[in-house]
PDB file of C-alpha atoms in Angstrom:
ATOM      1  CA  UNK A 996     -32.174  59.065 -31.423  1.00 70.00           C
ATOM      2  CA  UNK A 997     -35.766  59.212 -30.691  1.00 78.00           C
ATOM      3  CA  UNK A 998     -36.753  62.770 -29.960  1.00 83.00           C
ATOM      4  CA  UNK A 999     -38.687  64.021 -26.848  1.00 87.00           C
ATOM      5  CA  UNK A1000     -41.575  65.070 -29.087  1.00 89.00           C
ATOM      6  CA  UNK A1001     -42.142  61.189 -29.920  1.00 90.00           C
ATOM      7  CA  UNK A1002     -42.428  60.462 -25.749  1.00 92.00           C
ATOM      8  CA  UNK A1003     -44.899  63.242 -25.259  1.00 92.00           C
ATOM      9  CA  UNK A1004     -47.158  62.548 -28.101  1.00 93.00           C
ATOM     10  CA  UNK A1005     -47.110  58.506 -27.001  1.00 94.00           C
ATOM     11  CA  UNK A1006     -47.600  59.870 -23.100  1.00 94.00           C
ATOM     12  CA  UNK A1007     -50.440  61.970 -24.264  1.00 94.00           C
ATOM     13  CA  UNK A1008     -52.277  58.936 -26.249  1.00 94.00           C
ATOM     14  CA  UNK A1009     -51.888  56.643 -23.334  1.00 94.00           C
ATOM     15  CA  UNK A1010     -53.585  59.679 -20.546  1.00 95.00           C
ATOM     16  CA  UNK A1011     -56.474  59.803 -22.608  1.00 94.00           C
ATOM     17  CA  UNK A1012     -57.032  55.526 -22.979  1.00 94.00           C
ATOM     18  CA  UNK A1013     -56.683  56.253 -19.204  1.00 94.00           C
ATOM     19  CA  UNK A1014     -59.269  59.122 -18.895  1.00 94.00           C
ATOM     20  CA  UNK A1015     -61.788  57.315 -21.049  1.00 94.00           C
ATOM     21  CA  UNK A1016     -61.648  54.208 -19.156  1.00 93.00           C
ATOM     22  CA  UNK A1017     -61.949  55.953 -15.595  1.00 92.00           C
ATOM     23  CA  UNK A1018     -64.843  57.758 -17.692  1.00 91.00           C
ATOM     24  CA  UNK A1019     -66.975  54.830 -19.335  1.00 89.00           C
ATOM     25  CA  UNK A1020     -66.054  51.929 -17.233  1.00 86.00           C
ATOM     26  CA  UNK A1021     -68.451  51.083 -14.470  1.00 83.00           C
ATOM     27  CA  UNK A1022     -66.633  48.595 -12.246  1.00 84.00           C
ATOM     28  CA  UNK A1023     -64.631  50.114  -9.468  1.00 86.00           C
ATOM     29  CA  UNK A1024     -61.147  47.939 -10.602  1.00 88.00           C
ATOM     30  CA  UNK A1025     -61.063  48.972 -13.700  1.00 89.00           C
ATOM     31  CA  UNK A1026     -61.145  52.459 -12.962  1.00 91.00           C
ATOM     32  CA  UNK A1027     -58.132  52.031 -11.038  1.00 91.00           C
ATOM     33  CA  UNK A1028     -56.444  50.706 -13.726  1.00 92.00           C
ATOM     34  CA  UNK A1029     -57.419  54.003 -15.914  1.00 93.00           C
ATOM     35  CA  UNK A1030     -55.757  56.037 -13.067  1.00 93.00           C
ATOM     36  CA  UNK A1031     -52.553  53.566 -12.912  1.00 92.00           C
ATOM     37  CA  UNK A1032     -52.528  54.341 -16.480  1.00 93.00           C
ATOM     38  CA  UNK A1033     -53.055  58.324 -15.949  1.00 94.00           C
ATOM     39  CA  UNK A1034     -49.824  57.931 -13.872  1.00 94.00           C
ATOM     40  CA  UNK A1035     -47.765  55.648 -16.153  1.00 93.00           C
ATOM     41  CA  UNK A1036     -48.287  58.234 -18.898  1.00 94.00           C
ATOM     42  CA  UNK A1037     -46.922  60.976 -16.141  1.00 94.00           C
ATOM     43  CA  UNK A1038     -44.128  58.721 -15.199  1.00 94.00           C
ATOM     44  CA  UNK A1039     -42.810  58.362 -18.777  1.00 94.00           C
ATOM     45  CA  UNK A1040     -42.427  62.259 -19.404  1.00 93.00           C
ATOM     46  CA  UNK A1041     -40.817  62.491 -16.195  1.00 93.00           C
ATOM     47  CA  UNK A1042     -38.251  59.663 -17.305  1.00 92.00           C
ATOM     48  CA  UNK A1043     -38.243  61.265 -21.116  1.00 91.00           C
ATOM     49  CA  UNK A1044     -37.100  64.732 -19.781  1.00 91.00           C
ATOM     50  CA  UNK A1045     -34.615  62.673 -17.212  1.00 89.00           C
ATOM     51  CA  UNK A1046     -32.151  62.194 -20.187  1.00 88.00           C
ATOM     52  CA  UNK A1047     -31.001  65.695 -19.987  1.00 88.00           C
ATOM     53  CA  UNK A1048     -30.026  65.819 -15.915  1.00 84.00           C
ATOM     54  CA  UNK A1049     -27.396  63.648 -15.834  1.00 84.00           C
ATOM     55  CA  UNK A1050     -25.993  64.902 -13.090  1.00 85.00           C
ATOM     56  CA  UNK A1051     -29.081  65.409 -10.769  1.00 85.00           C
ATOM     57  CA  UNK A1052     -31.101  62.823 -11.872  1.00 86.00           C
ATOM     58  CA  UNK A1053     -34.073  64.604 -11.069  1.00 87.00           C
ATOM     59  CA  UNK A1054     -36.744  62.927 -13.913  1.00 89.00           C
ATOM     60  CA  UNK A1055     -35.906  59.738 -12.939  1.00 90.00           C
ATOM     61  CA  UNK A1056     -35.635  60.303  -8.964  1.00 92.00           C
ATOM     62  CA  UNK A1057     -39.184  61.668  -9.208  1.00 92.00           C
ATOM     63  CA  UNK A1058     -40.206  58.877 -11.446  1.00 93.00           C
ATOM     64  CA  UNK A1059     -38.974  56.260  -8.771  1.00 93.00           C
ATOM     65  CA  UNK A1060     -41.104  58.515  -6.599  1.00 93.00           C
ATOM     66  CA  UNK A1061     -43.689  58.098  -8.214  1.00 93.00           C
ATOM     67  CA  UNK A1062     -43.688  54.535  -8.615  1.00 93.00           C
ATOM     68  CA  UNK A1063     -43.767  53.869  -4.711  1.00 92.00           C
ATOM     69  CA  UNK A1064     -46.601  56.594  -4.274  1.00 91.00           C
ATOM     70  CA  UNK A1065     -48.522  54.435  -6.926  1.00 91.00           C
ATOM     71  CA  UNK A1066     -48.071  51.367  -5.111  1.00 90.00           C
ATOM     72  CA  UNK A1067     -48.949  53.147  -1.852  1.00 91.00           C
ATOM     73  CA  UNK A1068     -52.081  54.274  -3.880  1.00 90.00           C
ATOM     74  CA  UNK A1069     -52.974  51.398  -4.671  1.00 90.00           C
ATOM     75  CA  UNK A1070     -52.856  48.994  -2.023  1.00 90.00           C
ATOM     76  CA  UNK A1071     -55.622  51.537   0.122  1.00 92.00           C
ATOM     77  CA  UNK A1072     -57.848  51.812  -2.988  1.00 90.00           C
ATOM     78  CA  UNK A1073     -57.823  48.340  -3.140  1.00 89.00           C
ATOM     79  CA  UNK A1074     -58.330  48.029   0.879  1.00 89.00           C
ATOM     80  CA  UNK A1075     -61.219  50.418   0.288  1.00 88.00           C
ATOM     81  CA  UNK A1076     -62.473  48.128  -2.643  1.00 87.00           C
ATOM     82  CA  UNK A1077     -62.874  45.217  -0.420  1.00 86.00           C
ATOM     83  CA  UNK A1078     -64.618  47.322   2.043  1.00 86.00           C
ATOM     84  CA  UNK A1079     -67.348  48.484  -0.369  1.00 85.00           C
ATOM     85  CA  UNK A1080     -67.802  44.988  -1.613  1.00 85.00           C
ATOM     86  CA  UNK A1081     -68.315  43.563   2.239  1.00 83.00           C
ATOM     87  CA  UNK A1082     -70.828  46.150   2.794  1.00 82.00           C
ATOM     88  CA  UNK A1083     -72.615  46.316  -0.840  1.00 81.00           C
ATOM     89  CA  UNK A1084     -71.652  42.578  -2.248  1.00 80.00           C
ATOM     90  CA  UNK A1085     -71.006  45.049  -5.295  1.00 78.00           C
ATOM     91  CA  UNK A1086     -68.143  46.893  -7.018  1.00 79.00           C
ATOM     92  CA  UNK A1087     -69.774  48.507  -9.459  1.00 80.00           C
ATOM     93  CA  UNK A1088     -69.809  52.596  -8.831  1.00 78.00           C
ATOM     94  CA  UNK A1089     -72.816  53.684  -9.996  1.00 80.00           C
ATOM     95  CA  UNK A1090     -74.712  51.613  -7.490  1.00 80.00           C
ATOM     96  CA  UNK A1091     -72.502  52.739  -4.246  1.00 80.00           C
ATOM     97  CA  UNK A1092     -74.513  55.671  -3.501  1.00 81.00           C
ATOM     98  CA  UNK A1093     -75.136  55.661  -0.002  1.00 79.00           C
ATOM     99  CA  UNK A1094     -72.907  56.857   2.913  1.00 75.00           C
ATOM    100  CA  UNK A1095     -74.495  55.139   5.363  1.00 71.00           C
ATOM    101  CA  UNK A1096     -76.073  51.662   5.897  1.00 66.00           C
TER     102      UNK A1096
ATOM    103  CA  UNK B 120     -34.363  54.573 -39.844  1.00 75.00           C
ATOM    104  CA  UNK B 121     -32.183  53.178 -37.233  1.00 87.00           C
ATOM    105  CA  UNK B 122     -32.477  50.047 -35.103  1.00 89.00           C
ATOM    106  CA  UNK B 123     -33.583  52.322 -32.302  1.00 89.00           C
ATOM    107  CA  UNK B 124     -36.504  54.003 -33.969  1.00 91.00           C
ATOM    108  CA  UNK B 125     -37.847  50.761 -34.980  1.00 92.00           C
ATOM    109  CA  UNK B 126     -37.865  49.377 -31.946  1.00 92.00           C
ATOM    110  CA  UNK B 127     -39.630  52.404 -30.006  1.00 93.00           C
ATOM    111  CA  UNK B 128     -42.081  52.556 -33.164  1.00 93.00           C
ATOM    112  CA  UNK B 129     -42.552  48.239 -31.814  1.00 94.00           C
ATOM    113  CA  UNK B 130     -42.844  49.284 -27.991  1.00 92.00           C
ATOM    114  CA  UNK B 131     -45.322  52.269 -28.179  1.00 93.00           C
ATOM    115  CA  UNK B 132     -47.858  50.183 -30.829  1.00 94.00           C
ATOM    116  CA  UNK B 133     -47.477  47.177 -28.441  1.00 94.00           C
ATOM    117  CA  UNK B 134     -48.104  49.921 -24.874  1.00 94.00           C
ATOM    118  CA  UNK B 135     -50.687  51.645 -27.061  1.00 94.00           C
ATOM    119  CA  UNK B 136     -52.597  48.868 -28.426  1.00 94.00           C
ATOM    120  CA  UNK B 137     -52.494  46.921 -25.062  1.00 94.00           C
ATOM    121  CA  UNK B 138     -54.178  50.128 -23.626  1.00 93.00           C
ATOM    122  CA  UNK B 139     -57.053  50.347 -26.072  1.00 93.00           C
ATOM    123  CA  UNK B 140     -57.453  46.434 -25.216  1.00 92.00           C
ATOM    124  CA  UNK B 141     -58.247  47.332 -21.521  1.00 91.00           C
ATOM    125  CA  UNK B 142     -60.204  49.979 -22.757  1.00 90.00           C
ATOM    126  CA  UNK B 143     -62.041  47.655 -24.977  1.00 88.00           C
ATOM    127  CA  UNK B 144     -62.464  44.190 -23.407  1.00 84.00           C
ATOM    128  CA  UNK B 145     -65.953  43.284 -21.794  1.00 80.00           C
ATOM    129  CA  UNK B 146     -63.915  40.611 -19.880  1.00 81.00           C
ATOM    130  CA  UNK B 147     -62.019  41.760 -16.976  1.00 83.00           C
ATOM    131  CA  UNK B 148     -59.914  39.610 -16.331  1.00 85.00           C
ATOM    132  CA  UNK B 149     -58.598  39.963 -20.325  1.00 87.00           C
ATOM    133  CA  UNK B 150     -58.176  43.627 -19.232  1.00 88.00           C
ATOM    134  CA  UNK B 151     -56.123  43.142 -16.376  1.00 89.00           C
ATOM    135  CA  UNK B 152     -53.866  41.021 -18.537  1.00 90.00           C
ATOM    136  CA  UNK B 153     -53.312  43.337 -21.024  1.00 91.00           C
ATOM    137  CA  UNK B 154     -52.872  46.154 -18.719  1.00 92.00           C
ATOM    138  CA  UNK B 155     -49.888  43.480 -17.670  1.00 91.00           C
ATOM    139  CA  UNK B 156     -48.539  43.957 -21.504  1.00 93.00           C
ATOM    140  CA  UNK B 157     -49.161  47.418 -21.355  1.00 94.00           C
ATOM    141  CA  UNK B 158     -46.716  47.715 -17.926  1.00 93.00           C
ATOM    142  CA  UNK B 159     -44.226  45.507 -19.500  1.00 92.00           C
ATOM    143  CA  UNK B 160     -43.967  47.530 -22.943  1.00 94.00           C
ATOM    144  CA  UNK B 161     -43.555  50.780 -20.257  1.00 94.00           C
ATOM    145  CA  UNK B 162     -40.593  49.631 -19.199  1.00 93.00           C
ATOM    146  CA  UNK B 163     -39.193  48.615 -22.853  1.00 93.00           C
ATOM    147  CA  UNK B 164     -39.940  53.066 -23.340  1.00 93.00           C
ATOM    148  CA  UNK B 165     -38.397  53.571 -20.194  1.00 93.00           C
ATOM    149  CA  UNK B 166     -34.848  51.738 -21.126  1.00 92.00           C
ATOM    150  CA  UNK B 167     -35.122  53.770 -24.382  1.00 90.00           C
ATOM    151  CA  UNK B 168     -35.320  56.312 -22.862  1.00 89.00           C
ATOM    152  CA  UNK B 169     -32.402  55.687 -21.241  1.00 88.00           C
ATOM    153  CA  UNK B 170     -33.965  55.082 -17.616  1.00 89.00           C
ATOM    154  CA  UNK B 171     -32.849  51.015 -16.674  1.00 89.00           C
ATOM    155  CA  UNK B 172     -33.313  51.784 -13.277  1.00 91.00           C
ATOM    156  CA  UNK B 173     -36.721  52.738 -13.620  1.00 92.00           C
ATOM    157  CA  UNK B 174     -37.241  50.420 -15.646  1.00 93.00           C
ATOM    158  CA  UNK B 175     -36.730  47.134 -13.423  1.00 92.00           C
ATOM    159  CA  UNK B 176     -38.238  49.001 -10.572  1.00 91.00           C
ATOM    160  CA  UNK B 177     -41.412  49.283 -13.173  1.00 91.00           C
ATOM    161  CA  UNK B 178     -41.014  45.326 -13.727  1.00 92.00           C
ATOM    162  CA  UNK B 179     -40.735  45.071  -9.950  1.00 92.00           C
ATOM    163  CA  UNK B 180     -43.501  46.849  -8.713  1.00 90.00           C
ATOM    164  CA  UNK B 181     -45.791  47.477 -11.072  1.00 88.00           C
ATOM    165  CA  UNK B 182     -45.898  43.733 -12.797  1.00 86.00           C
ATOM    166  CA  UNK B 183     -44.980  42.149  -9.281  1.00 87.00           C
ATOM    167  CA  UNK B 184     -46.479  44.209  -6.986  1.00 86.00           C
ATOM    168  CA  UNK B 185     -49.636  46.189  -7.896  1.00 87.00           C
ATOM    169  CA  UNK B 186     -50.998  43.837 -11.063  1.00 87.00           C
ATOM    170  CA  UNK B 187     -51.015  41.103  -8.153  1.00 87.00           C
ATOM    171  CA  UNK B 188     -52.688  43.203  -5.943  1.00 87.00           C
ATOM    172  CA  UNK B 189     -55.135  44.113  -8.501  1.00 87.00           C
ATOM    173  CA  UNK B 190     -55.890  40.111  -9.053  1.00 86.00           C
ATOM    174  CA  UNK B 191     -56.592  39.554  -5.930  1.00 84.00           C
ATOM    175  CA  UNK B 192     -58.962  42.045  -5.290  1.00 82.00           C
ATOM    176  CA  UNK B 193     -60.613  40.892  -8.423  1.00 82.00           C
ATOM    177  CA  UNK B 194     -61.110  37.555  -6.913  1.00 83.00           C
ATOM    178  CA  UNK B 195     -61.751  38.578  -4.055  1.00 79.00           C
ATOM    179  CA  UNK B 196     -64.536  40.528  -4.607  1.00 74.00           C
ATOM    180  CA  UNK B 197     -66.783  37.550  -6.155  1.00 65.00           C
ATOM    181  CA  UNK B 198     -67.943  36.362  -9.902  1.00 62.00           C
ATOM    182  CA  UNK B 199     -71.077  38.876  -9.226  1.00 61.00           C
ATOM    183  CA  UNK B 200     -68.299  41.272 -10.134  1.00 56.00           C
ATOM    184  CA  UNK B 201     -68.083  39.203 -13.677  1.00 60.00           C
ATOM    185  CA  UNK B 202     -71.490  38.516 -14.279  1.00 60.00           C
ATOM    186  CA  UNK B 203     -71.889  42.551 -13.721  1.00 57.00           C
ATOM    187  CA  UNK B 204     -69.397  43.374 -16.211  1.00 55.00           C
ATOM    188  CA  UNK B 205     -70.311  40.491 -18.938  1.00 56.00           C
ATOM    189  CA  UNK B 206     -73.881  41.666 -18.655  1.00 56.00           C
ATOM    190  CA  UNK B 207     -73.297  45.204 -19.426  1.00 55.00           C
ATOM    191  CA  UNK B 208     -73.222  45.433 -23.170  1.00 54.00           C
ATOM    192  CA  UNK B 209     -70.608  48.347 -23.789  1.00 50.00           C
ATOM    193  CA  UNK B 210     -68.907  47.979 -27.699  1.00 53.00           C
ATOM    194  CA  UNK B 211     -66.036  50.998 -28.098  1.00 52.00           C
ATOM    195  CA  UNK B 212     -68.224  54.072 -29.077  1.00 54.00           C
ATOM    196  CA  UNK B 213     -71.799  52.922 -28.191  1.00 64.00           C
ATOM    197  CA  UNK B 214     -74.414  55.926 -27.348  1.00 69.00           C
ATOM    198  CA  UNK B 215     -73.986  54.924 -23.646  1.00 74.00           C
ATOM    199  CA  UNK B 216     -69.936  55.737 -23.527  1.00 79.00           C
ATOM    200  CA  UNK B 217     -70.287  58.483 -26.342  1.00 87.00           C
ATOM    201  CA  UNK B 218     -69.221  61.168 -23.364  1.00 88.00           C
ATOM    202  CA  UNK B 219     -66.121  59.861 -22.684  1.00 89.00           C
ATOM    203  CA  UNK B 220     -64.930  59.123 -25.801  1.00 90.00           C
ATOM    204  CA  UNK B 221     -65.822  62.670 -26.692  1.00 92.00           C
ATOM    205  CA  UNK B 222     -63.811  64.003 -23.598  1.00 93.00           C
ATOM    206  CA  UNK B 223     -61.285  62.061 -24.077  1.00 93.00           C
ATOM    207  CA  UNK B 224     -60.862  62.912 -27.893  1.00 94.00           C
ATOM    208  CA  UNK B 225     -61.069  66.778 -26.983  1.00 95.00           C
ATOM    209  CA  UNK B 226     -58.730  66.161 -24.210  1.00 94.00           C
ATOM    210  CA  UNK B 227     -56.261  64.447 -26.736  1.00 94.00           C
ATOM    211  CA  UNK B 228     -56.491  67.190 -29.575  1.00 95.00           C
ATOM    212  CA  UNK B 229     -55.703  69.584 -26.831  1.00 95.00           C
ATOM    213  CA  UNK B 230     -52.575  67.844 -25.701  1.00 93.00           C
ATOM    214  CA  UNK B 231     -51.625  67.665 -28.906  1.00 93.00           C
ATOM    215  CA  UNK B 232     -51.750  71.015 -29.400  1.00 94.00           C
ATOM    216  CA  UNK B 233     -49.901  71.675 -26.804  1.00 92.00           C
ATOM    217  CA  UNK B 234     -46.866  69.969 -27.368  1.00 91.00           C
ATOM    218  CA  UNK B 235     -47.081  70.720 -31.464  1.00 90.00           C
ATOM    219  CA  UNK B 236     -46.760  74.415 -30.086  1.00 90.00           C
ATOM    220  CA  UNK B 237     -44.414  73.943 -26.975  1.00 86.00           C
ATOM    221  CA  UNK B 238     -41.023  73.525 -28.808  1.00 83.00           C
ATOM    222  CA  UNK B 239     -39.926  71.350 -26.518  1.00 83.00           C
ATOM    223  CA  UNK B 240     -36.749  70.559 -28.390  1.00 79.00           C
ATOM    224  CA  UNK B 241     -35.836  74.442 -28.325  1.00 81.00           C
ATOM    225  CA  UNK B 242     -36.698  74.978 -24.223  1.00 84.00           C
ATOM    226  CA  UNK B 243     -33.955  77.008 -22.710  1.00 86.00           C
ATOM    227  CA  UNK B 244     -32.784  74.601 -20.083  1.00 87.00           C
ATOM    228  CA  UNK B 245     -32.910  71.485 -22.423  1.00 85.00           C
ATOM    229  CA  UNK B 246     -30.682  73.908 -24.842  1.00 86.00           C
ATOM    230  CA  UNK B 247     -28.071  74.715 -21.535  1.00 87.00           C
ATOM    231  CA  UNK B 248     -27.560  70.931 -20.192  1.00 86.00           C
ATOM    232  CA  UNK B 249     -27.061  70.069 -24.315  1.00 85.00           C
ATOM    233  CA  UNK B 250     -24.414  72.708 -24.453  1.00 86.00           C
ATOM    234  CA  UNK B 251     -22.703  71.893 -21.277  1.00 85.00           C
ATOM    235  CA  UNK B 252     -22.797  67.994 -21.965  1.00 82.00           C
ATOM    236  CA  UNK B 253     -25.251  67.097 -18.918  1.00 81.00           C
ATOM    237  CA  UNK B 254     -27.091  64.593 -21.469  1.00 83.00           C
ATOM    238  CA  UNK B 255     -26.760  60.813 -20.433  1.00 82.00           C
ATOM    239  CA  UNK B 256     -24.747  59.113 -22.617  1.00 81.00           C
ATOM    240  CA  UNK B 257     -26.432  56.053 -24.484  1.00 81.00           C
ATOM    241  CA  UNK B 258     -23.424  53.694 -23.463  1.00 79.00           C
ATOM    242  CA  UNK B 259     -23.381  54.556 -19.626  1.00 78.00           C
ATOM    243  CA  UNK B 260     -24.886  53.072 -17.105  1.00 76.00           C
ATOM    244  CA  UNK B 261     -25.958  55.835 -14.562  1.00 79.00           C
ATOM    245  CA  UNK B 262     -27.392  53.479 -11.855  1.00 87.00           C
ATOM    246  CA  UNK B 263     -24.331  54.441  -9.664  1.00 88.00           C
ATOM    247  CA  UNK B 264     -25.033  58.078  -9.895  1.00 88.00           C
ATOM    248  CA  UNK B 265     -28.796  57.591  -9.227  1.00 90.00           C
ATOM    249  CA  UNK B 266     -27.679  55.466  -5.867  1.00 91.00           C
ATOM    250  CA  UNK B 267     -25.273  58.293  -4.675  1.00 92.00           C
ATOM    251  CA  UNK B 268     -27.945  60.817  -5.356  1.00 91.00           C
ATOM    252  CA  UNK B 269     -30.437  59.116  -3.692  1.00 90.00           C
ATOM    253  CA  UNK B 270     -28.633  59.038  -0.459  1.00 92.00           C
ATOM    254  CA  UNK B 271     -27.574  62.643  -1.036  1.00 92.00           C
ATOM    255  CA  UNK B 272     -29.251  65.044  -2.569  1.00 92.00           C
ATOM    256  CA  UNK B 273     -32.775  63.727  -2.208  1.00 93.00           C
ATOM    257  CA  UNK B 274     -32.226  62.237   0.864  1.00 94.00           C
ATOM    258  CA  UNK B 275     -34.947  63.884   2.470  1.00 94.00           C
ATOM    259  CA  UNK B 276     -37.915  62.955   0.033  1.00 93.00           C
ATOM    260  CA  UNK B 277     -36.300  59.456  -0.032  1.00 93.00           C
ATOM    261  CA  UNK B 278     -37.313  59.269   4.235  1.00 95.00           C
ATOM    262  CA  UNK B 279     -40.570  61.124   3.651  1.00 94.00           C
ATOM    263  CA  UNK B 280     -42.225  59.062   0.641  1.00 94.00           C
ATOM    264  CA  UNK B 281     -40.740  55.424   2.978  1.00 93.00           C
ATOM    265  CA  UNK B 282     -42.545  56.506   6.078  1.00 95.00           C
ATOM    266  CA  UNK B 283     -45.425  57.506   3.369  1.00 94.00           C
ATOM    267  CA  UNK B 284     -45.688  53.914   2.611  1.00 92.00           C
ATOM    268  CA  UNK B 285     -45.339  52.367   5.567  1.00 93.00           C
ATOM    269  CA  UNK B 286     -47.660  54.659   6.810  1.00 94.00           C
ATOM    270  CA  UNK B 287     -50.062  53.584   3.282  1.00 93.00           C
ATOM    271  CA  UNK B 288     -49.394  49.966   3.985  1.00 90.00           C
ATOM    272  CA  UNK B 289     -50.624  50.036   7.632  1.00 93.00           C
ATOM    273  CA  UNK B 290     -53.608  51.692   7.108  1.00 91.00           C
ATOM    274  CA  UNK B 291     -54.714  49.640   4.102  1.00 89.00           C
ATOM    275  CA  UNK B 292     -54.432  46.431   6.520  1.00 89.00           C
ATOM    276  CA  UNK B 293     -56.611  48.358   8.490  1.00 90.00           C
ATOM    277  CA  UNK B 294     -58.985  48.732   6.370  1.00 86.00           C
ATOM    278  CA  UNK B 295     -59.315  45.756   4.907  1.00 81.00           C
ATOM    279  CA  UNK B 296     -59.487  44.175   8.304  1.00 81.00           C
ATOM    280  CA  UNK B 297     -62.640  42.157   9.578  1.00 75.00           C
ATOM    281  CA  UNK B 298     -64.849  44.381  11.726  1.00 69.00           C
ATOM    282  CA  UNK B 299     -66.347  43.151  14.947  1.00 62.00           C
ATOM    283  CA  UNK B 300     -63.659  41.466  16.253  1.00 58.00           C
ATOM    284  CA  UNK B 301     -63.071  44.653  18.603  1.00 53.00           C
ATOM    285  CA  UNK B 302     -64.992  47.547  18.232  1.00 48.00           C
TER     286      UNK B 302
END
């Protein structure tokens, strides 16, 4: 059986792809993917540790958790998103850098 | 090595190399594709791991939900977007992304560290549920304890996190609503 040391060290790999692309990437999307990746690495510890709660179930409730929080997440960056682009006709963050018009 | 190992070894390359794709690609609509792989391989880790629940809800969500959500705000918000992103010449470690990959290599060896040292195997409480047999078994399905603990013991964060997200939901149609029809 795969051990838990195996999880972590694939979990760790994937937060860092996540923190260098919210890092170096420019356009607004794409650093919401980095964080949807940030939380997908969180989400498979969570499930990892999960295996040894049978009864409780706690790493796997909180992983369903945090699946709907993502999605919540989400869907009100991606509101604000649209916003910025009506008011700057641009997604890219390093030229949103006023607060108001 | 067993059947098992391979198959994680398959899965994490496939999640891994997906990522570094996103991470690479000038194109973005090649990233958001490959973050689709990199979902889908998730949930191949997750039903090693012994999770199926989470898993489909993963497939449901994630691939169904949020990657569409993600494509439509991408189209939404014009080809300037693409010209923006095509225009910027960014290769993997160029002087202009040096930073992150610096922070994000330091953050790594640090992690690493970390779990090399941890002992995770040898934690007390991961040691007790071993002992007393509270490890699911490979040939069970637990879906019917995870629906009887839902409506049980977490009961409560269950009602918080769905008024959460209806709470989420309304607010991001109100956001993304035209102004000026009533101010």
């Amino acid at each position: 059986m795969i051990t838990l040391q195996h999880f972590m060290l694939v979990s760790a790999l994937l937060f860092c792809i996540g923190l260098f692309i919210i890092v170096s990437k420019k356009n607004a999307i794409q650093i919401l993917i980095g964080i949807e990746l940030m939380l997908n690495a969180a989400i498979l510890n969570l499930v990892a540790f999960g295996r040894y709660d049978r009864i409780n179930n706690g790493g796997q409730m909180f992983a369903l958790f945090a699946i709907v929080l993502a999605a919540a997440t989400t869907a009100v960056a991606l509101a604000i998103i649209l916003n910025v682009y009506r008011r700057y006709k641009t997604i890219d963050a390093d030229k949103i850098n006023q607060l108001k018009d | 090595m067993s059947l098992v190992q391979v198959m994680f070894y398959v899965m994490s390359f496939v999640v891994l190399g997906s990522a570094l794709m996103v991470a690479i690609s000038k194109n973005l609509v090649r990233s958001i594709f490959m973050f689709f792989i990199t979902l889908f391989g998730l949930a191949g880790l997750y039903v090693l791991a012994l999770a199926d629940f989470v898993a489909v809800t993963q497939i449901v969500i994630y691939v169904g939900g949020i990657l569409v959500l993600i494509l439509f705000a991408f189209m939404l918000s014009g080809k300037e977007a693409l010209a923006a992103v095509e225009q910027q010449k960014n290769r993997f470690i160029s002087l202009h992304n040096l930073p992150a990959f610096i922070l994000a290599a330091l953050f790594l060896v640090v992690m690493v560290n970390v779990i090399f040292k941890a002992d995770i195997a040898g934690l007390p409480w991961i040691k007790a549920a071993k002992d007393a047999g509270n490890i699911i078994p490979v040939n069970e399905s637990g879906i019917n304890n995870i629906g009887i603990n839902l409506m049980t013991r977490y009961l409560l964060p269950f009602e918080a996190i769905s008024v959460l997200l209806m709470i989420a939901l309304v607010g991001a149609a109100h956001l993304s609503r035209k102004e000026g029809n009533n101010p």
